[in-house]
Every structure is written in structure tokens, then in C-alpha cells.
CSV table of C-alpha atoms and ligand atoms in Angstrom, one decimal:
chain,number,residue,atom,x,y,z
A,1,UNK,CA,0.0,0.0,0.0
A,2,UNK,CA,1.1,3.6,-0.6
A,3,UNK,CA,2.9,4.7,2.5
A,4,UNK,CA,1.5,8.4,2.2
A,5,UNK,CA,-2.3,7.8,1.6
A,6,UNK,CA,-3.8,8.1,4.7
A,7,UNK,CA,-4.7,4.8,7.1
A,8,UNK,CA,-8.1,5.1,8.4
A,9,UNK,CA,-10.4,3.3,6.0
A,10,UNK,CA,-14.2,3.9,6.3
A,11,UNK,CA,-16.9,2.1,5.1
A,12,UNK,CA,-20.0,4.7,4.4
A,13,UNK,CA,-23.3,3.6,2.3
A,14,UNK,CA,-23.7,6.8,0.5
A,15,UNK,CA,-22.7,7.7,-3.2
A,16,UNK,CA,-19.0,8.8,-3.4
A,17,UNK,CA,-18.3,11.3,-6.4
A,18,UNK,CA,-15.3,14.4,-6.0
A,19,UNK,CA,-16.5,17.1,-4.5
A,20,UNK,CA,-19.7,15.2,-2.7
A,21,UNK,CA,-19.7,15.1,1.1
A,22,UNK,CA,-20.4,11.9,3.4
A,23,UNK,CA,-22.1,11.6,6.3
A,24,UNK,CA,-20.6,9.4,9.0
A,25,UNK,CA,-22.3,7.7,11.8
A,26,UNK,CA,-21.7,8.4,16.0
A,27,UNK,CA,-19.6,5.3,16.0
A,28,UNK,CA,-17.2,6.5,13.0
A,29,UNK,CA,-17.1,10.0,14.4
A,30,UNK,CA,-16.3,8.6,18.0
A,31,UNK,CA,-13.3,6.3,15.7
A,32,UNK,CA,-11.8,9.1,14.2
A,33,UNK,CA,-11.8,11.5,16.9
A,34,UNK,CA,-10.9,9.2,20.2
A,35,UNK,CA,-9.3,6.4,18.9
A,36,UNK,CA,-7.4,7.9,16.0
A,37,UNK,CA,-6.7,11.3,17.0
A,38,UNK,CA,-8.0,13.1,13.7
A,39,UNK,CA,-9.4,16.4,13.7
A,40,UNK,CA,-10.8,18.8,11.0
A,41,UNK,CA,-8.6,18.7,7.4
A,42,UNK,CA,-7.0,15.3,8.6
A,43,UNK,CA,-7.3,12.5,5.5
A,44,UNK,CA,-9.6,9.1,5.3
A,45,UNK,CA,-10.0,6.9,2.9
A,46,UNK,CA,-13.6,6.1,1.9
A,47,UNK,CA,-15.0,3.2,0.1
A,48,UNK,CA,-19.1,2.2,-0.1
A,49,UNK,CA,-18.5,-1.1,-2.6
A,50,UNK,CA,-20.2,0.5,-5.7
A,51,UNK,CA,-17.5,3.9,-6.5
A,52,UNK,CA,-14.6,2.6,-5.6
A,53,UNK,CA,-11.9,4.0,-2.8
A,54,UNK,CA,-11.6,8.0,-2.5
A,55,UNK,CA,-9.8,10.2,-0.3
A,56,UNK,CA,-11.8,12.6,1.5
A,57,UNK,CA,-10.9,15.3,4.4
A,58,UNK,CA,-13.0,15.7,7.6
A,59,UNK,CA,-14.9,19.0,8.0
A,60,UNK,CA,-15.7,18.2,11.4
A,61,UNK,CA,-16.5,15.4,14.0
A,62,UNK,CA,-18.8,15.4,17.0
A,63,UNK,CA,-20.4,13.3,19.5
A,64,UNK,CA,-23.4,13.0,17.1
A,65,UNK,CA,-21.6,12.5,14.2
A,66,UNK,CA,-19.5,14.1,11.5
A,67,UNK,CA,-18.6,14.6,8.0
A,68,UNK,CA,-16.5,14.6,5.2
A,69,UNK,CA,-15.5,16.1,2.1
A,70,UNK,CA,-14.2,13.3,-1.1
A,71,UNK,CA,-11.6,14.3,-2.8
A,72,UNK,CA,-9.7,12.4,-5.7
A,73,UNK,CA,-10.4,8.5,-6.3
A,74,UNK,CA,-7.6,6.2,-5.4
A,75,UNK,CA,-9.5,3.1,-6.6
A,76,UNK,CA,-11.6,2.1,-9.1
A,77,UNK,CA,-14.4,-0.7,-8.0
A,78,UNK,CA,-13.6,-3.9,-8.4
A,79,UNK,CA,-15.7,-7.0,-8.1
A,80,UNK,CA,-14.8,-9.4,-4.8
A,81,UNK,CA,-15.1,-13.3,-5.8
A,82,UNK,CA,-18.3,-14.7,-5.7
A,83,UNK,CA,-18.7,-16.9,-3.3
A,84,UNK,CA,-20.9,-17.6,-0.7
A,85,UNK,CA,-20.7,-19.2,3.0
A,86,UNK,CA,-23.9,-20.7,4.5
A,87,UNK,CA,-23.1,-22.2,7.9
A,88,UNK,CA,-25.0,-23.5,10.8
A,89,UNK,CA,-24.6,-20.7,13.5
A,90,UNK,CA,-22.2,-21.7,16.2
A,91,UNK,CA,-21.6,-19.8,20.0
A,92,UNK,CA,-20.9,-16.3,20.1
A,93,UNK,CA,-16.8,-16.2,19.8
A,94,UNK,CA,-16.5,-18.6,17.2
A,95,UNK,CA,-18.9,-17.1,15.1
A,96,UNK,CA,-17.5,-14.3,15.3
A,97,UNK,CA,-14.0,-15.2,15.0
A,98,UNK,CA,-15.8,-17.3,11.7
A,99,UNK,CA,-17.4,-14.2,10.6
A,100,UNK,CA,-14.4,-11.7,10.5
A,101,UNK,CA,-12.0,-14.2,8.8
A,102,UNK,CA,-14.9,-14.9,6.1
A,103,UNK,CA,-14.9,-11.0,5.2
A,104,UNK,CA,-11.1,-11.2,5.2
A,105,UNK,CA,-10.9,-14.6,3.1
A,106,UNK,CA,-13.0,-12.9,0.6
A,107,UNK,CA,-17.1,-14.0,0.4
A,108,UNK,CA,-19.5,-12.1,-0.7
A,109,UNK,CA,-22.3,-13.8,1.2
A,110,UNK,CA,-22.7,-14.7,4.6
A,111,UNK,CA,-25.8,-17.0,5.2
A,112,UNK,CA,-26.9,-18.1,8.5
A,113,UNK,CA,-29.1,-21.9,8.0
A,114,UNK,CA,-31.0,-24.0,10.6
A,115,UNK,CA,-30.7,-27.4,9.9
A,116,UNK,CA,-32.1,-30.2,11.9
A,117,UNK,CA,-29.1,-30.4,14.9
A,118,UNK,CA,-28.3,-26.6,14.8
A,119,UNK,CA,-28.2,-25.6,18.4
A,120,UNK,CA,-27.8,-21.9,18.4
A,121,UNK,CA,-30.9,-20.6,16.6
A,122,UNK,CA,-30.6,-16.8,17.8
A,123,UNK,CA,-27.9,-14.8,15.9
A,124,UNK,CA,-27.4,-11.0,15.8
A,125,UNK,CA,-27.1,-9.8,12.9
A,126,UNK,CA,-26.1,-6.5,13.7
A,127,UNK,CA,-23.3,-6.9,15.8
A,128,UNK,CA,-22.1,-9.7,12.8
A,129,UNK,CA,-22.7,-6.9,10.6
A,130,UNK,CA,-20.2,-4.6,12.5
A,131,UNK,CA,-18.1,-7.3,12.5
A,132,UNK,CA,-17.5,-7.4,8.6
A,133,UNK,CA,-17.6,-3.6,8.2
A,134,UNK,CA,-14.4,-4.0,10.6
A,135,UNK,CA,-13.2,-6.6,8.3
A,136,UNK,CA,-14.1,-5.0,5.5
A,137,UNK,CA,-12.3,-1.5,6.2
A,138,UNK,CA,-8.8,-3.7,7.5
A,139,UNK,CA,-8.5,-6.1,4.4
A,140,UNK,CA,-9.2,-3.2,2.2
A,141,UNK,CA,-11.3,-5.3,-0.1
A,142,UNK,CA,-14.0,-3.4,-2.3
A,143,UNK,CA,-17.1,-4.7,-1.7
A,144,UNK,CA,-19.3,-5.4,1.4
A,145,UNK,CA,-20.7,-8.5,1.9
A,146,UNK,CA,-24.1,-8.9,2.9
A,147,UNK,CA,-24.7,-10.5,6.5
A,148,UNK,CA,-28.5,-12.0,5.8
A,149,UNK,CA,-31.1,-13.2,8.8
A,150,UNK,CA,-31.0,-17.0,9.7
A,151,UNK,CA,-33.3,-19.1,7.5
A,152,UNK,CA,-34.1,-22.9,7.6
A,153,UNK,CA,-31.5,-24.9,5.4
A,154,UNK,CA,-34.3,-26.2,3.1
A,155,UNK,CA,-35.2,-21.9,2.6
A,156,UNK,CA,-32.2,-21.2,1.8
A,157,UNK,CA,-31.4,-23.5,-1.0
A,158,UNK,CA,-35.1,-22.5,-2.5
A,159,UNK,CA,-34.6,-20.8,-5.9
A,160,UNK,CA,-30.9,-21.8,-6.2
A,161,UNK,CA,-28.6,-20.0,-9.0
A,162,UNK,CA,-28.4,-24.1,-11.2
A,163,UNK,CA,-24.6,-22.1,-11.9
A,164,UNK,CA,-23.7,-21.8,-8.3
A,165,UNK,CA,-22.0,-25.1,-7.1
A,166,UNK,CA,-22.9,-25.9,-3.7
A,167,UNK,CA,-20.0,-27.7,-1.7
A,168,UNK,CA,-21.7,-29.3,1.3
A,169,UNK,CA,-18.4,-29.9,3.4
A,170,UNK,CA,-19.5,-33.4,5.6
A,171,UNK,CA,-17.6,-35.7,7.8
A,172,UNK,CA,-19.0,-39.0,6.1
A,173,UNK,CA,-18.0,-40.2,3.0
A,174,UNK,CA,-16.4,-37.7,0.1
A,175,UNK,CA,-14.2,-36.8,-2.4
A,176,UNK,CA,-11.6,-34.2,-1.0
A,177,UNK,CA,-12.7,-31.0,-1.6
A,178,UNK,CA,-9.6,-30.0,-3.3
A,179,UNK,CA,-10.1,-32.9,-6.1
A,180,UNK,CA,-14.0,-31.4,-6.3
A,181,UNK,CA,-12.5,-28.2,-7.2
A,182,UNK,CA,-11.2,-29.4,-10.2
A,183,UNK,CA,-13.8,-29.6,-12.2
A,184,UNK,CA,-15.2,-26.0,-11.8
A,185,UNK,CA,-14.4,-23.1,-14.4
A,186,UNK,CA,-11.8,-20.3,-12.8
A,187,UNK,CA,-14.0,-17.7,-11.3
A,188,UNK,CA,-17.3,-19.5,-12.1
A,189,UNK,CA,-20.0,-18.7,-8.8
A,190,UNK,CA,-19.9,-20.4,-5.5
A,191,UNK,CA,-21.2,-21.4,-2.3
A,192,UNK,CA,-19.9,-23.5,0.7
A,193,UNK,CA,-22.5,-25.1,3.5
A,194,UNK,CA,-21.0,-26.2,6.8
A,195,UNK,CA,-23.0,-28.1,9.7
A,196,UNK,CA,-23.3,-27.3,13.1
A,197,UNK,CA,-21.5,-29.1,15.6
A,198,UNK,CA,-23.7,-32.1,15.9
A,199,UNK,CA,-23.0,-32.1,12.0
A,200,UNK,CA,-25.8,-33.0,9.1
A,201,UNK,CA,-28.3,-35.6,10.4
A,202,UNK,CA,-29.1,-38.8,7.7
A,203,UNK,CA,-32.0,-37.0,6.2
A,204,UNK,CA,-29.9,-34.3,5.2
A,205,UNK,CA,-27.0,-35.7,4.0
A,206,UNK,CA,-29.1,-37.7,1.5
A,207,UNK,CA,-31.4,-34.8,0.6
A,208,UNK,CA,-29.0,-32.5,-0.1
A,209,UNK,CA,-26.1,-35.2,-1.6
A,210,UNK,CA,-29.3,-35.6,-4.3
A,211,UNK,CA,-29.4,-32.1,-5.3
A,212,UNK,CA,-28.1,-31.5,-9.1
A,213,UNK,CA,-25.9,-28.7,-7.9
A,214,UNK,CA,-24.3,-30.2,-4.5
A,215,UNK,CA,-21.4,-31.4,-4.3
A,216,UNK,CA,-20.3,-33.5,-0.7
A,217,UNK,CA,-16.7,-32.8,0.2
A,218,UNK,CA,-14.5,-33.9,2.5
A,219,UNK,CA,-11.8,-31.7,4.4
A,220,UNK,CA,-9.6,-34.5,5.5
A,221,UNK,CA,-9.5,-37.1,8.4
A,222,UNK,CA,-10.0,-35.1,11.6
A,223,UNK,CA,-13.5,-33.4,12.4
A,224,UNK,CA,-12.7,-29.9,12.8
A,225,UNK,CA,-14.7,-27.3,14.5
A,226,UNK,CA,-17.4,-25.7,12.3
A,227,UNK,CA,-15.5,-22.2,12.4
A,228,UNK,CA,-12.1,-24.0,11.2
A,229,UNK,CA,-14.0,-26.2,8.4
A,230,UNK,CA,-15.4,-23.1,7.3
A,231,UNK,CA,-12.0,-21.7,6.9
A,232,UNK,CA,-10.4,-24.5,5.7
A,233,UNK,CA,-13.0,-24.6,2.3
A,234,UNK,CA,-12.7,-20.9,1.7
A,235,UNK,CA,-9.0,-21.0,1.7
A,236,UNK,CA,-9.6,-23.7,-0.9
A,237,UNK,CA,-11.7,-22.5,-2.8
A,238,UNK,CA,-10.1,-19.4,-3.3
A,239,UNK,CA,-7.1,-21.2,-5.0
A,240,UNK,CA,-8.6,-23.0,-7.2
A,241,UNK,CA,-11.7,-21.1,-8.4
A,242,UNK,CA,-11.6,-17.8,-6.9
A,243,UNK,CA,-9.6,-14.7,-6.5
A,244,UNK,CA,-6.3,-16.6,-5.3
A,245,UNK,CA,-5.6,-18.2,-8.5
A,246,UNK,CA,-3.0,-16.5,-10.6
A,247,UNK,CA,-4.0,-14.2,-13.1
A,248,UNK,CA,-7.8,-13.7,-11.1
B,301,SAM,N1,-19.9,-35.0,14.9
B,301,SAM,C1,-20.1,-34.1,13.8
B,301,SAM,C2,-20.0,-35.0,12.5
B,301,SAM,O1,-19.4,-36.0,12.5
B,301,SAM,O2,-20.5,-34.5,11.4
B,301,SAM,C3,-19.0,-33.0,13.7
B,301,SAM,C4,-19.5,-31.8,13.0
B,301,SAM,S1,-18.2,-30.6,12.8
B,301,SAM,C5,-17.8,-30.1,14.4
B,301,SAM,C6,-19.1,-29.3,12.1
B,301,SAM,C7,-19.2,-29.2,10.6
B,301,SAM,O3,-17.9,-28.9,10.1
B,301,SAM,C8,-19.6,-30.4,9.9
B,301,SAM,O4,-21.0,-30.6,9.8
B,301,SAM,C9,-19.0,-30.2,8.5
B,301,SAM,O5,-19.8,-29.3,7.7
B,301,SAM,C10,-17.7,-29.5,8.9
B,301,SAM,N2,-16.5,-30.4,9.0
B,301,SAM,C11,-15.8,-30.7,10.1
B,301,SAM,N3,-14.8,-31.5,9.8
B,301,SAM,C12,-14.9,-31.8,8.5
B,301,SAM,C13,-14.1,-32.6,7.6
B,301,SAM,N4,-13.1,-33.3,8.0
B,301,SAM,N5,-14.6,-32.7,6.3
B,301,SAM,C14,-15.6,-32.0,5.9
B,301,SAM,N6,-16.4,-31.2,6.7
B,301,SAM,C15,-16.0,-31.1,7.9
């Protein structure tokens, strides 16, 4: 990254355009003024995952808020990989931890399911939300992924994209995922599904291994937490089909 551009990167959900000023929230104003030290004609870097990455100068921060003026774009937008991650919910720190590495590792979709064994059925969204604006702003990546409300499994895969591959990540009986991988086009859509911790029950496993676009995978020979499977498929999926992959 260029050393002289300034370090504090913002997410905002307003139109960015030279000359335009942006609103930002208590919490961003409370950022840039507490934690960060700025004060009026200090430099941000802005980003809303449509106009790209501008600089932009703060005219003035309060307790209730504050706001900026954009300045030259040093981005253009760029589209993120798309992939999604639909994934049983688990307790509060490994979700979490799941749901800020996600952001980081790249997906553009974050989807919540309830299958039959899914213990934790209550999730916030909002504080997962924060979580991959954070995320979002550190790995300076372009776009925001969305963070959508807990469905049953069977809702979620209603209306599936036939493109979109679905790699149903199981402890039984696969092909490695990496081998599945193979066979899909370089930057072609995608979708990983992790269970919760009691993992898929027989029903499930059978529904969904009949499904033209699933795909059961295996990660390997130890059962790994939900949060670290998670992980684990991303990271592979990235190589192989995603934004990792030379030339992407
Ligand atoms: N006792 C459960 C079972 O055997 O399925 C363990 C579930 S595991 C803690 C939670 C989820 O992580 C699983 O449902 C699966 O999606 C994923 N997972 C964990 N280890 C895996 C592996 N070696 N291969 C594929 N998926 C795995």
C-alpha cells in the first residue's frame, strides 16, 4: 500500500463522487476522533463497494456524528469473488471469529441456515454486521458482503442460481474437496455449506447429496470445528476457483 495515503479506511453507504460530502455515523465519528486522534482537514479513505476508494478530508467530527469532504479516487471498484458461506450458527466467539476471517478470506455472502441439529438458533445480525464492516475496512477489499437473517437450510437453498455449485463440506464419506474443485471453471460462482457441531443428520445428508448442484466434500481425516472447516474450504476454494488463482 502507498505509504503516504492516509490509514483510516471507512466504510460509508452513501454515493461517493469528488466534490460530494459523506455523512458518517456516532460510532465512525467517536473512531476518528478518540481512537485515531483526527481532527478537521485530517485524511480518510472512503470506500461504499459500488465507486470505488476516495480520499476525503474531515470537515468536522462530533459526538453525534460528523462529515466529510471526497476528494480524488484512489481506486476504481472492483468485483470481490463470488462466493458464498452458508453455515449452521455456532456460539458467540466462534462465530464471530468465523465471521471476520470470512470478510477477510473474501465472500461475498454470509448465510446463517438451521438445519435439523443446529443448536444456536438466535444470531445477531447487527453486531455480525459490524463485525464485517471491521473486516471489511482492514482487508481493504471493495465490496461489502451482505450479512443475511438466519433461514431454515431447506429456505435457503429455495430458488438456487443451477450455476452456483454448492459444496456441502461433511464428515461422512467424500471426495476431497480440493479434487471437487477441479472440475469447476476459474471464477465461475460459488457457495460452501458447513454443519453445526452435531454435523448434518441422515436425512440431510441424502437430501442434499441428491441435489443436481451439491457437491459433498471432505476436508480431510479429523473433524474440525465448524468455524475451522469453514476456513479451511474458503482458503480452498479461493485457490482453485476464486480470486487466489493466478491471473484472477
Ligand atoms: N460430529 C459431527 C460430524 O461427525 O459430522 C461433527 C461436526 S463438525 C464439528 C461441524 C461441521 O464442520 C460439519 O458438519 C462439516 O460441515 C464440517 N466439517 C468438520 N470436519 C470436516 C471434515 N473433515 N470434512 C468435511 N467437513 C467437515
Amino acid at each position: 500500500m502507498d505509504e503516504t495515503r492516509p490509514k483510516v479506511r471507512l466504510y460509508v453507504s452513501s454515493p461517493l463522487a469528488a466534490g460530494g460530502v459523506a455523512t458518517l455515523d456516532a460510532g465512525q465519528a467517536h473512531y476518528l476522533r478518540n481512537v485515531m486522534r483526527l481532527s478537521p482537514g485530517d485524511g480518510v479513505r472512503l470506500f461504499n463497494g459500488v465507486d470505488g476508494e476516495w480520499l476525503a478530508t474531515v470537515d468536522g467530527l462530533s459526538r453525534k456524528g460528523g462529515g466529510v469532504t471526497v476528494g480524488e479516487r484512489l481506486r476504481a471498484q472492483t468485483a470481490d469473488a463470488d462466493l458464498w458461506l452458508l453455515f449452521a450458527p455456532v456460539k458467540r466467539a466462534p462465530l464471530d471469529l468465523l465471521v471476520q476471517k470470512a470478510v477477510e478470506l473474501g465472500v461475498s455472502r454470509l448465510q446463517p441456515v438451521l438445519t435439523r441439529r443446529t443448536v444456536v438458533e438466535r444470531v445477531n445480525i447487527d453486531r455480525l454486521d459490524a463485525i464485517a464492516v471491521e473486516a471489511a475496512e482492514q482487508s481493504q477489499r471493495m465490496s461489502m458482503p451482505e450479512v443475511a437473517e438466519p433461514v431454515e437450510l431447506a429456505a435457503a437453498l429455495d430458488d438456487w442460481p443451477a450455476r452456483r455449485r454448492l459444496y456441502f463440506c461433511d464428515t461422512g464419506e467424500a471426495p476431497p474437496m480440493a479434487e471437487a474443485l477441479a472440475s469447476d471453471a476459474p471464477g465461475s460462482p460459488g457457495a460452501v455449506l458447513i454443519g453445526p457441531e452435531g454435523g448434518f443428520d441422515p436425512g440431510e445428508r441424502q437430501w442434499l447429496a441428491a441435489l443436481p448442484y451439491a457437491a459433498p466434500v471432505s476436508l480431510g481425516p479429523r473433524i474440525l470445528r465448524a468455524e475451522t472447516a469453514a476456513l479451511a474450504a474458503l482458503v480452498l476454494w479461493q485457490s482453485a476457483v476464486g480470486d487466489w488463482r493466478s491471473g484472477a
